[in-house]
Amino acid sequence: MATTFACMVDGQPVPHEQSFEVKNPATGESLGFAPISTPEQVERAVSSARAAQPAWAAKSDEERKAILMKVAKVLTENTDYLAKWITKEQGKPLAGPGSMFEMQACVGWTQVPASLDLPTEVVFEDESRRDELHRRPIGVIGAIAPWNWPLMIAIWQIIPSLRTGNTVVLKPSEYTSIGTLEMVRLINTVLPPGVLNTISGDGKVGDILVRHQDVDKIMFTGSASTAKKIIEASGGNMARLTLECGGNDPAIVLPGTEMASKAGDLFWGSFINMGQTCACAKRLYVHEDDYDQVVSSLSAVADQMPMGNGMEENILLGPVQNEMQYNKVISLVDDAKARGAKIIRGGSKAEGQGYFYPITLVGEIDNGIPLVDEEQFGPVLPIIKYKDLDEAVRKANDTKTGLGASVWSDDLEQASQVASRIESGTVWINQHGAIHPMVPFGGMKESGYGVEFGLEGLKAVTLPQVISIKKFAPAEA
Ligand code: NAD
């Protein structure tokens, strides 16, 4: 009989009333059922987090760090089990920059925040006063995760929150619930009850969480349209927000850059997780004189990448994760073709089972076409020729989003100058999407607000509190 996986509330699995089926995007095979949390179950999850928070916050930094290091150990010990869930449910292969890689990232993004400190700062001091800035936990954090890097992004939300003394209610995406529910079940074996709770279901369940009067902050990763609904909801409970939304990242190859040696990095910067990554290169700007060289280097790398069921050995590219996303990719490419764009490789869906779509390079295309202007979030890269750099920078910035961008060049000084003209939270040089747990990551424009990772990410799940002390004049002898 198919298993129904459980949410964890107050350290215990929650019996389900309703559930939905989860299928493997590579095979269509049923993987089991995930629960749909009722409003009462969301209520219990929030009150469990609320009840557990004071005791969790009262633990010393050293105690919380030690417990989070145990979480890292649990993740390490269960890497194989959880990676298989990611592959079966999300589609990314076990091999390459796939689900084993996602699990290694989960461990790294646990160990690093677990080892960081936010010491009290003395912001002002003279003979009459001393002003200290302390960092206090915010309280109960509602975490809403997407389906593209389901476990890793949940970890980005959970661990800094717990490190700084908050408790968490997490809702995974309805497309990738089981792996995350299983990860939280395992982590709960080393956490006090109620510190980390899960609820499950679609946006309706998420909506109950974000509107809850006892939730103090929402950490959200997902689309800008959902982020706007969460902003509206926060008008009702004044929940603080960190919003990590999508991007339509440009990559600019500067004139004359030798790309054969960089094409592997550009390939994975564009197509990691089949392009279903917030900070993937989604538009490539190439000087007209370099166009043939760049296209042939990138095509040569793409030709080496086996696509298939990611549970099989040596597969490096999996399916698109879900039907909605698959149809979006198909319609954006078909629309570009109808408008006269040239398909360099790929360009039509694969035969057979699963949401497979080949790595697709599209030329003879420009800004103004939906495949360029919209975040395609799939294995497709439009390549746009430019005549001069000002034109490339103007077109790169001609978007509502501003998450990442990259500049590719053999001249690092020139690349840095171009980077400083791009409107995005990160600009990488000769790499794309190279995030690191110590380096702040966040977006400009509609890519959201707030940052994650490093000390800035820890500060984002705390409240600053000033303690201001009047000094007494020393008593006369
Ligand atoms: P989505 O916005 O559809 O869903 C994200 C989550 O929000 C899901 O858990 C969903 O159930 C929940 N949700 C939906 N409606 C809600 C509501 N009204 N209230 C509360 N929660 C609600 O996004 P998605 O399709 O899962 O994710 C893909 C998007 O996420 C892409 O745009 C991608 O670029 C972006 N993304 C951004 C980052 C980043 O760090 N900036 C990282 C990964 C993905």
Short mmCIF file of C-alpha atoms and ligand atoms in Angstrom, two decimals:
data_model
loop_
_atom_site.label_atom_id
_atom_site.label_comp_id
_atom_site.label_asym_id
_atom_site.label_seq_id
_atom_site.Cartn_x
_atom_site.Cartn_y
_atom_site.Cartn_z
CA MET A 1 0.00 0.00 0.00
CA ALA A 2 1.23 3.49 -0.84
CA THR A 3 2.64 5.41 2.12
CA THR A 4 1.26 8.74 3.25
CA PHE A 5 4.17 10.75 4.65
CA ALA A 6 3.58 12.81 7.77
CA CYS A 7 4.09 16.36 8.95
CA MET A 8 5.90 16.82 12.26
CA VAL A 9 4.34 18.99 14.96
CA ASP A 10 5.69 19.18 18.50
CA GLY A 11 8.18 16.44 17.67
CA GLN A 12 5.46 13.95 16.64
CA PRO A 13 4.07 12.79 13.28
CA VAL A 14 0.61 14.23 12.64
CA PRO A 15 -2.18 11.84 11.55
CA HIS A 16 -3.57 13.02 8.22
CA GLU A 17 -7.16 13.46 7.15
CA GLN A 18 -6.61 14.41 3.50
CA SER A 19 -3.67 13.83 1.17
CA PHE A 20 -2.52 14.18 -2.43
CA GLU A 21 -0.51 11.90 -4.69
CA VAL A 22 3.10 12.69 -5.64
CA LYS A 23 4.50 11.38 -8.95
CA ASN A 24 7.99 10.95 -10.36
CA PRO A 25 8.46 13.54 -13.18
CA ALA A 26 10.83 11.19 -15.05
CA THR A 27 8.54 8.14 -15.09
CA GLY A 28 5.06 9.15 -13.97
CA GLU A 29 5.32 6.47 -11.24
CA SER A 30 3.39 7.15 -8.01
CA LEU A 31 5.74 7.87 -5.09
CA GLY A 32 3.18 7.99 -2.29
CA PHE A 33 0.99 10.64 -0.72
CA ALA A 34 1.64 13.91 1.09
CA PRO A 35 -0.81 15.29 3.64
CA ILE A 36 -2.97 18.39 3.20
CA SER A 37 -2.86 20.24 6.50
CA THR A 38 -6.19 21.49 7.82
CA PRO A 39 -6.51 25.01 9.28
CA GLU A 40 -6.56 23.39 12.74
CA GLN A 41 -3.29 21.57 11.98
CA VAL A 42 -1.65 24.85 10.86
CA GLU A 43 -2.89 26.35 14.13
CA ARG A 44 -1.33 23.51 16.14
CA ALA A 45 1.96 23.83 14.28
CA VAL A 46 2.18 27.57 15.02
CA SER A 47 1.19 27.16 18.67
CA SER A 48 3.72 24.35 19.07
CA ALA A 49 6.45 26.62 17.63
CA ARG A 50 5.30 29.46 19.90
CA ALA A 51 5.35 27.26 23.01
CA ALA A 52 8.83 25.89 22.24
CA GLN A 53 10.42 29.26 21.42
CA PRO A 54 11.26 30.73 24.87
CA ALA A 55 13.15 27.62 26.04
CA TRP A 56 14.96 27.34 22.70
CA ALA A 57 15.96 31.03 22.84
CA ALA A 58 17.07 30.62 26.47
CA LYS A 59 19.67 28.01 25.50
CA SER A 60 23.18 29.39 25.22
CA ASP A 61 24.71 30.02 21.80
CA GLU A 62 27.06 27.12 22.45
CA GLU A 63 24.14 24.75 23.15
CA ARG A 64 22.24 25.74 20.02
CA LYS A 65 25.44 25.48 17.93
CA ALA A 66 26.08 21.97 19.27
CA ILE A 67 22.51 20.86 18.48
CA LEU A 68 22.75 22.27 14.94
CA MET A 69 26.03 20.41 14.42
CA LYS A 70 24.06 17.26 15.32
CA VAL A 71 21.54 18.25 12.63
CA ALA A 72 24.46 18.41 10.15
CA LYS A 73 25.46 14.90 11.24
CA VAL A 74 21.91 13.60 10.70
CA LEU A 75 21.90 15.13 7.21
CA THR A 76 25.29 13.58 6.43
CA GLU A 77 24.21 10.13 7.66
CA ASN A 78 20.99 10.29 5.62
CA THR A 79 22.47 11.80 2.46
CA ASP A 80 21.81 8.74 0.29
CA TYR A 81 18.24 8.31 1.49
CA LEU A 82 17.30 11.97 1.09
CA ALA A 83 19.17 12.39 -2.23
CA LYS A 84 17.12 9.51 -3.67
CA TRP A 85 13.94 11.26 -2.58
CA ILE A 86 15.08 14.48 -4.26
CA THR A 87 15.82 12.62 -7.51
CA LYS A 88 12.57 10.65 -7.54
CA GLU A 89 10.39 13.60 -6.61
CA GLN A 90 12.17 16.65 -8.07
CA GLY A 91 13.93 15.01 -11.03
CA LYS A 92 17.52 16.23 -10.71
CA PRO A 93 19.94 13.30 -11.11
CA LEU A 94 21.89 11.72 -8.26
CA ALA A 95 25.12 12.42 -10.20
CA GLY A 96 26.76 15.69 -11.29
CA PRO A 97 25.44 18.91 -9.76
CA GLY A 98 22.28 17.00 -8.78
CA SER A 99 20.74 15.59 -5.63
CA MET A 100 23.92 14.32 -3.89
CA PHE A 101 25.30 17.81 -4.52
CA GLU A 102 22.09 19.31 -3.06
CA MET A 103 22.56 17.20 0.08
CA GLN A 104 26.21 18.30 0.42
CA ALA A 105 24.94 21.88 0.22
CA CYS A 106 22.39 21.11 2.96
CA VAL A 107 25.23 19.97 5.22
CA GLY A 108 27.42 23.02 4.39
CA TRP A 109 24.55 25.49 4.84
CA THR A 110 23.91 23.89 8.25
CA GLN A 111 27.49 23.83 9.51
CA VAL A 112 28.38 27.37 8.48
CA PRO A 113 25.49 29.30 10.11
CA ALA A 114 25.76 26.95 13.09
CA SER A 115 29.31 28.15 13.66
CA LEU A 116 28.68 31.89 13.25
CA ASP A 117 28.15 34.44 16.05
CA LEU A 118 26.46 37.81 16.26
CA PRO A 119 28.23 39.37 19.25
CA THR A 120 26.89 42.45 21.01
CA GLU A 121 28.23 45.64 19.43
CA VAL A 122 29.03 48.79 21.37
CA VAL A 123 27.70 51.37 18.91
CA PHE A 124 28.50 54.43 21.04
CA GLU A 125 30.39 55.13 24.24
CA ASP A 126 31.63 58.28 26.02
CA GLU A 127 32.04 59.34 29.65
CA SER A 128 28.27 59.70 30.14
CA ARG A 129 26.75 56.69 28.33
CA ARG A 130 27.29 53.34 26.69
CA ASP A 131 24.97 52.04 23.94
CA GLU A 132 24.97 48.36 23.08
CA LEU A 133 23.28 46.73 20.09
CA HIS A 134 22.03 43.24 20.94
CA ARG A 135 20.45 40.75 18.54
CA ARG A 136 17.24 39.09 19.77
CA PRO A 137 15.28 36.29 18.11
CA ILE A 138 12.16 37.42 16.25
CA GLY A 139 9.97 34.54 17.51
CA VAL A 140 8.08 32.16 15.20
CA ILE A 141 9.30 32.03 11.60
CA GLY A 142 6.99 30.79 8.82
CA ALA A 143 9.10 29.30 6.02
CA ILE A 144 7.63 28.78 2.54
CA ALA A 145 9.81 26.80 0.13
CA PRO A 146 9.77 26.23 -3.67
CA TRP A 147 10.19 23.02 -5.67
CA ASN A 148 13.46 23.58 -7.52
CA TRP A 149 16.02 22.98 -4.72
CA PRO A 150 13.51 21.82 -2.15
CA LEU A 151 15.72 20.56 0.67
CA MET A 152 18.56 23.04 0.25
CA ILE A 153 16.30 26.10 0.23
CA ALA A 154 14.36 24.79 3.25
CA ILE A 155 17.72 24.47 5.05
CA TRP A 156 18.61 28.07 4.07
CA GLN A 157 15.41 29.16 5.84
CA ILE A 158 15.50 26.81 8.84
CA ILE A 159 19.09 26.87 10.08
CA PRO A 160 19.79 30.63 10.48
CA SER A 161 16.35 30.95 12.13
CA LEU A 162 17.12 28.20 14.65
CA ARG A 163 20.69 29.38 15.21
CA THR A 164 19.45 32.78 16.42
CA GLY A 165 16.80 31.35 18.79
CA ASN A 166 13.66 31.36 16.65
CA THR A 167 11.37 28.37 16.09
CA VAL A 168 10.02 27.43 12.66
CA VAL A 169 6.90 26.22 10.83
CA LEU A 170 7.92 25.09 7.34
CA LYS A 171 5.68 24.47 4.33
CA PRO A 172 7.39 22.70 1.43
CA SER A 173 6.17 23.15 -2.13
CA GLU A 174 3.25 20.89 -3.05
CA TYR A 175 5.41 19.60 -5.95
CA THR A 176 8.20 18.35 -3.68
CA SER A 177 6.73 17.65 -0.26
CA ILE A 178 7.90 14.14 0.61
CA GLY A 179 11.69 14.64 0.64
CA THR A 180 11.33 17.74 2.80
CA LEU A 181 8.87 16.08 5.22
CA GLU A 182 11.28 13.18 5.55
CA MET A 183 14.24 15.51 6.14
CA VAL A 184 12.34 17.33 8.91
CA ARG A 185 11.29 14.02 10.49
CA LEU A 186 14.96 12.97 10.65
CA ILE A 187 16.19 16.35 11.94
CA ASN A 188 13.56 16.23 14.68
CA THR A 189 15.38 13.28 16.27
CA VAL A 190 18.01 15.73 17.55
CA LEU A 191 15.87 18.84 18.17
CA PRO A 192 13.64 19.62 21.18
CA PRO A 193 9.92 19.09 20.32
CA GLY A 194 8.20 22.04 18.67
CA VAL A 195 11.37 23.80 17.51
CA LEU A 196 10.88 22.72 13.87
CA ASN A 197 7.38 21.86 12.61
CA THR A 198 5.95 21.14 9.16
CA ILE A 199 2.66 21.73 7.44
CA SER A 200 1.87 20.52 3.92
CA GLY A 201 -0.33 21.42 0.96
CA ASP A 202 -0.62 24.05 -1.73
CA GLY A 203 -0.82 27.85 -1.66
CA LYS A 204 -4.09 27.79 0.31
CA VAL A 205 -2.26 26.16 3.24
CA GLY A 206 0.64 28.62 2.83
CA ASP A 207 -1.86 31.49 2.89
CA ILE A 208 -3.16 30.39 6.31
CA LEU A 209 0.40 30.39 7.65
CA VAL A 210 1.40 33.80 6.27
CA ARG A 211 -1.77 35.42 7.64
CA HIS A 212 -1.45 33.86 11.09
CA GLN A 213 -1.40 36.46 13.87
CA ASP A 214 1.24 34.55 15.82
CA VAL A 215 3.82 34.34 13.02
CA ASP A 216 6.51 36.99 13.41
CA LYS A 217 8.43 36.63 10.16
CA ILE A 218 8.01 34.92 6.80
CA MET A 219 11.00 33.57 4.90
CA PHE A 220 9.73 33.02 1.37
CA THR A 221 11.38 31.67 -1.77
CA GLY A 222 9.29 31.38 -4.89
CA SER A 223 7.68 33.49 -7.58
CA ALA A 224 7.21 37.27 -7.50
CA SER A 225 3.44 36.85 -7.93
CA THR A 226 3.20 34.80 -4.71
CA ALA A 227 5.60 37.22 -2.97
CA LYS A 228 3.19 40.09 -3.73
CA LYS A 229 0.33 38.16 -2.06
CA ILE A 230 2.53 37.62 1.00
CA ILE A 231 3.35 41.34 1.14
CA GLU A 232 -0.39 42.07 1.18
CA ALA A 233 -0.98 39.46 3.90
CA SER A 234 1.74 41.04 6.04
CA GLY A 235 -0.44 44.16 6.22
CA GLY A 236 -2.62 42.12 8.59
CA ASN A 237 -0.01 40.74 11.00
CA MET A 238 3.02 43.00 10.40
CA ALA A 239 5.14 39.89 9.85
CA ARG A 240 8.63 40.82 8.76
CA LEU A 241 9.56 39.45 5.36
CA THR A 242 12.54 38.05 3.51
CA LEU A 243 11.47 37.50 -0.10
CA GLU A 244 13.69 35.60 -2.51
CA CYS A 245 11.89 35.65 -5.83
CA GLY A 246 12.91 34.65 -9.30
CA GLY A 247 15.28 36.32 -11.68
CA ASN A 248 15.90 36.63 -15.40
CA ASP A 249 19.66 36.74 -15.10
CA PRO A 250 21.69 38.11 -18.01
CA ALA A 251 25.18 36.83 -18.86
CA ILE A 252 27.36 39.13 -20.97
CA VAL A 253 30.39 37.80 -22.83
CA LEU A 254 32.76 40.75 -23.36
CA PRO A 255 34.17 41.20 -26.88
CA GLY A 256 37.09 38.94 -27.76
CA THR A 257 36.76 36.65 -24.71
CA GLU A 258 38.15 33.15 -25.21
CA MET A 259 35.16 30.97 -24.32
CA ALA A 260 36.23 27.39 -25.11
CA SER A 261 37.81 27.02 -21.65
CA LYS A 262 34.88 28.75 -19.92
CA ALA A 263 32.03 27.00 -21.76
CA GLY A 264 31.64 24.25 -19.13
CA ASP A 265 31.09 26.86 -16.40
CA LEU A 266 28.73 28.83 -18.63
CA PHE A 267 26.82 25.63 -19.42
CA TRP A 268 26.22 24.73 -15.77
CA GLY A 269 25.60 28.39 -14.93
CA SER A 270 22.71 28.24 -17.41
CA PHE A 271 21.46 24.67 -17.14
CA ILE A 272 22.06 23.43 -13.60
CA ASN A 273 18.85 21.66 -12.50
CA MET A 274 17.59 22.02 -16.10
CA GLY A 275 17.64 25.80 -15.79
CA GLN A 276 15.13 25.60 -12.91
CA THR A 277 17.32 27.65 -10.62
CA CYS A 278 16.56 31.16 -9.45
CA ALA A 279 20.03 32.44 -10.33
CA CYS A 280 20.71 30.65 -13.63
CA ALA A 281 21.89 32.58 -16.68
CA LYS A 282 18.63 32.96 -18.61
CA ARG A 283 19.74 35.38 -21.37
CA LEU A 284 23.15 35.38 -23.04
CA TYR A 285 24.53 38.55 -24.70
CA VAL A 286 27.41 37.94 -27.11
CA HIS A 287 29.31 40.37 -29.36
CA GLU A 288 28.39 39.70 -32.99
CA ASP A 289 32.03 38.88 -33.88
CA ASP A 290 32.19 36.18 -31.16
CA TYR A 291 28.78 34.64 -31.76
CA ASP A 292 29.93 31.57 -33.74
CA GLN A 293 32.71 30.77 -31.27
CA VAL A 294 30.42 31.00 -28.23
CA VAL A 295 27.61 28.99 -29.84
CA SER A 296 29.92 26.18 -30.93
CA SER A 297 31.70 25.98 -27.53
CA LEU A 298 28.40 25.82 -25.66
CA SER A 299 26.88 23.29 -28.09
CA ALA A 300 29.95 21.08 -27.73
CA VAL A 301 29.47 20.95 -23.95
CA ALA A 302 25.71 20.31 -24.29
CA ASP A 303 26.42 17.37 -26.61
CA GLN A 304 28.35 15.63 -23.80
CA MET A 305 25.48 15.66 -21.28
CA PRO A 306 23.37 12.49 -20.99
CA MET A 307 19.70 13.12 -20.12
CA GLY A 308 17.34 10.57 -18.54
CA ASN A 309 16.01 9.10 -15.31
CA GLY A 310 18.38 10.54 -12.71
CA MET A 311 18.30 7.35 -10.61
CA GLU A 312 20.44 5.76 -13.33
CA GLU A 313 24.21 6.05 -13.19
CA ASN A 314 25.98 8.67 -15.35
CA ILE A 315 22.83 10.67 -16.09
CA LEU A 316 23.60 14.38 -15.74
CA LEU A 317 20.32 16.01 -16.85
CA GLY A 318 16.85 15.04 -15.64
CA PRO A 319 13.30 16.03 -16.59
CA VAL A 320 11.57 19.37 -16.07
CA GLN A 321 9.97 19.09 -12.64
CA ASN A 322 6.26 19.43 -13.37
CA GLU A 323 3.69 19.71 -16.13
CA MET A 324 2.96 23.41 -15.55
CA GLN A 325 6.66 24.27 -15.99
CA TYR A 326 7.05 21.87 -18.94
CA ASN A 327 4.16 23.46 -20.81
CA LYS A 328 5.55 26.93 -20.08
CA VAL A 329 8.91 26.01 -21.64
CA ILE A 330 7.22 24.45 -24.69
CA SER A 331 5.00 27.47 -25.28
CA LEU A 332 7.83 30.04 -24.87
CA VAL A 333 10.02 28.19 -27.38
CA ASP A 334 7.13 27.64 -29.85
CA ASP A 335 6.24 31.32 -29.59
CA ALA A 336 9.89 32.34 -30.26
CA LYS A 337 9.97 30.03 -33.32
CA ALA A 338 6.74 31.56 -34.63
CA ARG A 339 8.32 35.01 -34.30
CA GLY A 340 11.29 33.97 -36.45
CA ALA A 341 13.90 32.92 -33.87
CA LYS A 342 16.37 30.24 -34.96
CA ILE A 343 16.65 26.99 -33.00
CA ILE A 344 20.38 26.19 -32.79
CA ARG A 345 19.85 22.90 -30.94
CA GLY A 346 16.92 21.20 -29.19
CA GLY A 347 13.64 23.07 -29.54
CA SER A 348 11.01 20.33 -29.32
CA LYS A 349 9.98 17.98 -26.54
CA ALA A 350 11.46 14.52 -26.28
CA GLU A 351 9.33 11.49 -27.17
CA GLY A 352 8.22 9.03 -24.51
CA GLN A 353 7.41 9.27 -20.84
CA GLY A 354 8.39 12.04 -18.45
CA TYR A 355 8.74 15.80 -18.76
CA PHE A 356 11.95 15.64 -20.80
CA TYR A 357 12.97 18.64 -22.90
CA PRO A 358 16.38 18.88 -24.57
CA ILE A 359 18.97 21.56 -23.86
CA THR A 360 17.85 24.27 -26.26
CA LEU A 361 19.88 27.17 -27.65
CA VAL A 362 17.94 29.87 -29.51
CA GLY A 363 19.49 32.50 -31.80
CA GLU A 364 18.18 35.32 -34.04
CA ILE A 365 16.27 36.67 -31.04
CA ASP A 366 16.24 39.91 -29.06
CA ASN A 367 14.73 41.70 -26.08
CA GLY A 368 11.00 42.21 -26.62
CA ILE A 369 10.33 38.49 -27.27
CA PRO A 370 8.75 36.65 -24.28
CA LEU A 371 11.47 33.95 -24.28
CA VAL A 372 13.97 36.73 -23.52
CA ASP A 373 11.80 39.00 -21.38
CA GLU A 374 10.27 36.34 -19.11
CA GLU A 375 11.97 33.98 -16.66
CA GLN A 376 11.69 30.74 -18.68
CA PHE A 377 12.93 28.57 -15.75
CA GLY A 378 13.80 25.68 -18.03
CA PRO A 379 16.55 24.19 -20.25
CA VAL A 380 16.46 27.02 -22.81
CA LEU A 381 18.94 29.82 -23.41
CA PRO A 382 18.29 32.68 -25.85
CA ILE A 383 21.54 34.06 -27.30
CA ILE A 384 21.38 37.72 -28.29
CA LYS A 385 24.00 39.41 -30.50
CA TYR A 386 25.17 42.92 -29.57
CA LYS A 387 27.26 45.50 -31.42
CA ASP A 388 28.61 47.57 -28.51
CA LEU A 389 28.84 47.11 -24.76
CA ASP A 390 26.49 49.95 -23.87
CA GLU A 391 23.77 48.17 -25.85
CA ALA A 392 24.51 44.88 -23.99
CA VAL A 393 24.37 46.56 -20.55
CA ARG A 394 21.17 48.43 -21.44
CA LYS A 395 19.47 45.23 -22.62
CA ALA A 396 20.76 43.26 -19.60
CA ASN A 397 19.16 45.83 -17.27
CA ASP A 398 15.94 46.02 -19.28
CA THR A 399 14.02 43.69 -16.93
CA LYS A 400 11.84 43.90 -13.85
CA THR A 401 14.04 41.45 -11.94
CA GLY A 402 17.57 41.77 -10.55
CA LEU A 403 18.74 38.61 -8.81
CA GLY A 404 22.03 37.59 -10.48
CA ALA A 405 24.08 38.38 -13.57
CA SER A 406 27.47 37.44 -14.95
CA VAL A 407 30.23 38.98 -17.03
CA TRP A 408 32.64 36.74 -18.92
CA SER A 409 36.06 38.11 -19.88
CA ASP A 410 39.81 37.52 -19.87
CA ASP A 411 40.24 41.11 -18.59
CA LEU A 412 39.09 41.13 -14.95
CA GLU A 413 39.35 44.91 -14.61
CA GLN A 414 37.08 45.54 -17.56
CA ALA A 415 34.72 42.81 -16.33
CA SER A 416 34.50 44.52 -12.90
CA GLN A 417 33.68 47.85 -14.54
CA VAL A 418 30.86 46.28 -16.54
CA ALA A 419 29.67 44.37 -13.43
CA SER A 420 29.25 47.64 -11.50
CA ARG A 421 26.78 48.86 -14.17
CA ILE A 422 24.43 45.87 -13.82
CA GLU A 423 21.32 46.12 -11.63
CA SER A 424 21.34 42.83 -9.71
CA GLY A 425 22.02 41.59 -6.19
CA THR A 426 25.06 39.59 -7.34
CA VAL A 427 27.24 39.89 -10.44
CA TRP A 428 29.56 36.94 -10.95
CA ILE A 429 32.67 37.18 -13.12
CA ASN A 430 33.57 34.10 -15.19
CA GLN A 431 31.05 32.02 -13.21
CA HIS A 432 27.29 32.17 -12.67
CA GLY A 433 25.25 31.14 -9.64
CA ALA A 434 28.35 30.41 -7.54
CA ILE A 435 26.68 30.95 -4.17
CA HIS A 436 28.49 30.36 -0.86
CA PRO A 437 27.17 30.07 2.71
CA MET A 438 29.34 33.00 3.88
CA VAL A 439 28.37 35.37 1.04
CA PRO A 440 25.11 37.37 1.25
CA PHE A 441 22.61 36.55 -1.50
CA GLY A 442 19.49 38.52 -2.40
CA GLY A 443 17.79 40.42 -5.16
CA MET A 444 17.09 43.91 -6.44
CA LYS A 445 13.84 45.05 -8.12
CA GLU A 446 11.14 42.32 -8.24
CA SER A 447 13.65 39.63 -7.25
CA GLY A 448 12.69 40.40 -3.67
CA TYR A 449 14.10 42.00 -0.58
CA GLY A 450 16.32 40.99 2.29
CA VAL A 451 19.37 38.75 2.04
CA GLU A 452 20.24 35.24 3.11
CA PHE A 453 23.59 33.63 4.05
CA GLY A 454 26.56 34.74 6.12
CA LEU A 455 26.32 37.26 8.95
CA GLU A 456 23.83 39.42 7.02
CA GLY A 457 21.56 36.38 6.69
CA LEU A 458 21.74 35.72 10.44
CA LYS A 459 20.93 39.35 11.21
CA ALA A 460 17.83 39.04 9.01
CA VAL A 461 16.28 36.55 11.46
CA THR A 462 16.95 38.73 14.51
CA LEU A 463 15.61 41.98 15.89
CA PRO A 464 18.08 44.68 16.89
CA GLN A 465 17.64 45.76 20.49
CA VAL A 466 19.55 48.69 21.99
CA ILE A 467 20.48 48.69 25.65
CA SER A 468 21.45 52.23 26.55
CA ILE A 469 23.24 52.73 29.88
CA LYS A 470 23.70 56.05 31.67
CA LYS A 471 27.06 56.20 33.42
CA PHE A 472 27.21 57.62 36.91
CA ALA A 473 29.88 60.17 37.70
CA PRO A 474 32.37 58.61 40.12
CA ALA A 475 31.47 59.60 43.70
CA GLU A 476 33.65 62.36 45.19
CA ALA A 477 36.28 60.95 47.53
P1 NAD B 1 5.56 29.63 -6.20
O1 NAD B 1 5.53 31.08 -5.82
O2 NAD B 1 4.50 29.10 -7.08
O3 NAD B 1 5.49 28.72 -4.90
C1 NAD B 1 6.42 28.86 -3.84
C2 NAD B 1 5.78 28.43 -2.55
O4 NAD B 1 4.75 29.36 -2.19
C3 NAD B 1 5.11 27.06 -2.59
O5 NAD B 1 5.38 26.38 -1.37
C4 NAD B 1 3.63 27.41 -2.69
O6 NAD B 1 2.77 26.42 -2.20
C5 NAD B 1 3.58 28.65 -1.83
N1 NAD B 1 2.44 29.53 -2.06
C6 NAD B 1 1.72 29.70 -3.20
N2 NAD B 1 0.76 30.64 -3.00
C7 NAD B 1 0.87 31.06 -1.73
C8 NAD B 1 0.19 32.03 -0.94
N3 NAD B 1 -0.82 32.76 -1.43
N4 NAD B 1 0.59 32.22 0.33
C9 NAD B 1 1.62 31.52 0.84
N5 NAD B 1 2.32 30.58 0.15
C10 NAD B 1 1.94 30.36 -1.12
O7 NAD B 1 7.00 29.38 -6.79
P2 NAD B 1 7.63 28.00 -7.36
O8 NAD B 1 7.07 27.77 -8.71
O9 NAD B 1 7.53 26.92 -6.33
O10 NAD B 1 9.18 28.38 -7.43
C11 NAD B 1 9.76 28.84 -8.59
C12 NAD B 1 10.12 30.31 -8.44
O11 NAD B 1 10.94 30.50 -7.30
C13 NAD B 1 10.92 30.82 -9.62
O12 NAD B 1 10.47 32.11 -9.97
C14 NAD B 1 12.33 30.88 -9.06
O13 NAD B 1 13.19 31.75 -9.73
C15 NAD B 1 12.07 31.29 -7.65
N6 NAD B 1 13.21 30.96 -6.80
C16 NAD B 1 13.92 31.97 -6.20
C17 NAD B 1 15.03 31.68 -5.44
C18 NAD B 1 15.83 32.77 -4.77
O14 NAD B 1 16.59 32.47 -3.87
N7 NAD B 1 15.69 34.01 -5.16
C19 NAD B 1 15.41 30.37 -5.25
C20 NAD B 1 14.68 29.36 -5.87
C21 NAD B 1 13.57 29.67 -6.63
#
